[in-house]
XYZ file of C-alpha atoms in Angstrom:
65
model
C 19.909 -32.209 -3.863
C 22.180 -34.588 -1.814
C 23.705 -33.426 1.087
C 27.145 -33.260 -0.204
C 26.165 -31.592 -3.399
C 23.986 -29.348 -0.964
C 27.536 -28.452 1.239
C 29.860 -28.196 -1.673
C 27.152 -25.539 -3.154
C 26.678 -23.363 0.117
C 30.751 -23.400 0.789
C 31.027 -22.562 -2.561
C 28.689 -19.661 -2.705
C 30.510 -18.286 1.222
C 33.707 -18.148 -0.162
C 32.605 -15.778 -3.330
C 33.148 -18.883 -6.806
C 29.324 -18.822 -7.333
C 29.180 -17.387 -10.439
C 32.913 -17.122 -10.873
C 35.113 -18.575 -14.123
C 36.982 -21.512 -12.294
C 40.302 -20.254 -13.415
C 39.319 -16.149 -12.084
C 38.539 -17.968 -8.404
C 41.056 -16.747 -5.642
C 43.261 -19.593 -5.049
C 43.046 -19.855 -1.509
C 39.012 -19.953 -2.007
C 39.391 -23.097 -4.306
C 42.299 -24.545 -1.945
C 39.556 -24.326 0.839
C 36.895 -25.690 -1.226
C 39.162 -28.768 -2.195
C 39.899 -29.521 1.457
C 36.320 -30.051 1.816
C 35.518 -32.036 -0.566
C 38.142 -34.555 0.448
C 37.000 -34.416 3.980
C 33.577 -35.353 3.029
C 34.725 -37.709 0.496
C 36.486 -39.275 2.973
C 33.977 -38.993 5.787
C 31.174 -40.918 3.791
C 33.841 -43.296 2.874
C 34.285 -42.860 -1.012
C 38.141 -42.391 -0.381
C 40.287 -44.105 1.565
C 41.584 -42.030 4.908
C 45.236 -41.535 4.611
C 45.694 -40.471 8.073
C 42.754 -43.645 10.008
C 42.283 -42.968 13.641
C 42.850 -46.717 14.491
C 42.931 -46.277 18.280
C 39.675 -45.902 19.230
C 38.691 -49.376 17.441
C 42.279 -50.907 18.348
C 41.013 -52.689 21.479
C 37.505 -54.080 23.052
C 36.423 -51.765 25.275
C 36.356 -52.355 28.449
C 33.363 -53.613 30.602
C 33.252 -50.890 33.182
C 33.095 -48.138 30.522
């Protein structure tokens, strides 16, 4: 399995939907699982970030760092 799939399964199975009808699963479970995936989604790039931390690739840095 790839690591996403891997991270989505085991967040999945700690919040109690393994095994669960999607539309039985506790809302704030699936709200929590959702979050998630867009982070990762985001984090490995496959969706843009809506919120980019441009600051810390705004400016050269400098030498004496």
């Amino acid at each position: 399995m790839e690591f996403l799939t891997l991270l989505l399964v085991r967040e999945a199975r700690r919040l109690g939907l393994a095994g669960q009808p999607p539309h039985l699963a506790p809302s704030e479970a699936l709200l929590a699982l959702g979050r998630l995936t867009l982070q990762e989604l985001i984090a490995q790039g496959a969706l843009p970030d809506p919120e980019p931390d441009i600051d810390c690739w705004a400016a050269p840095r400098h030498p004496g760092h």
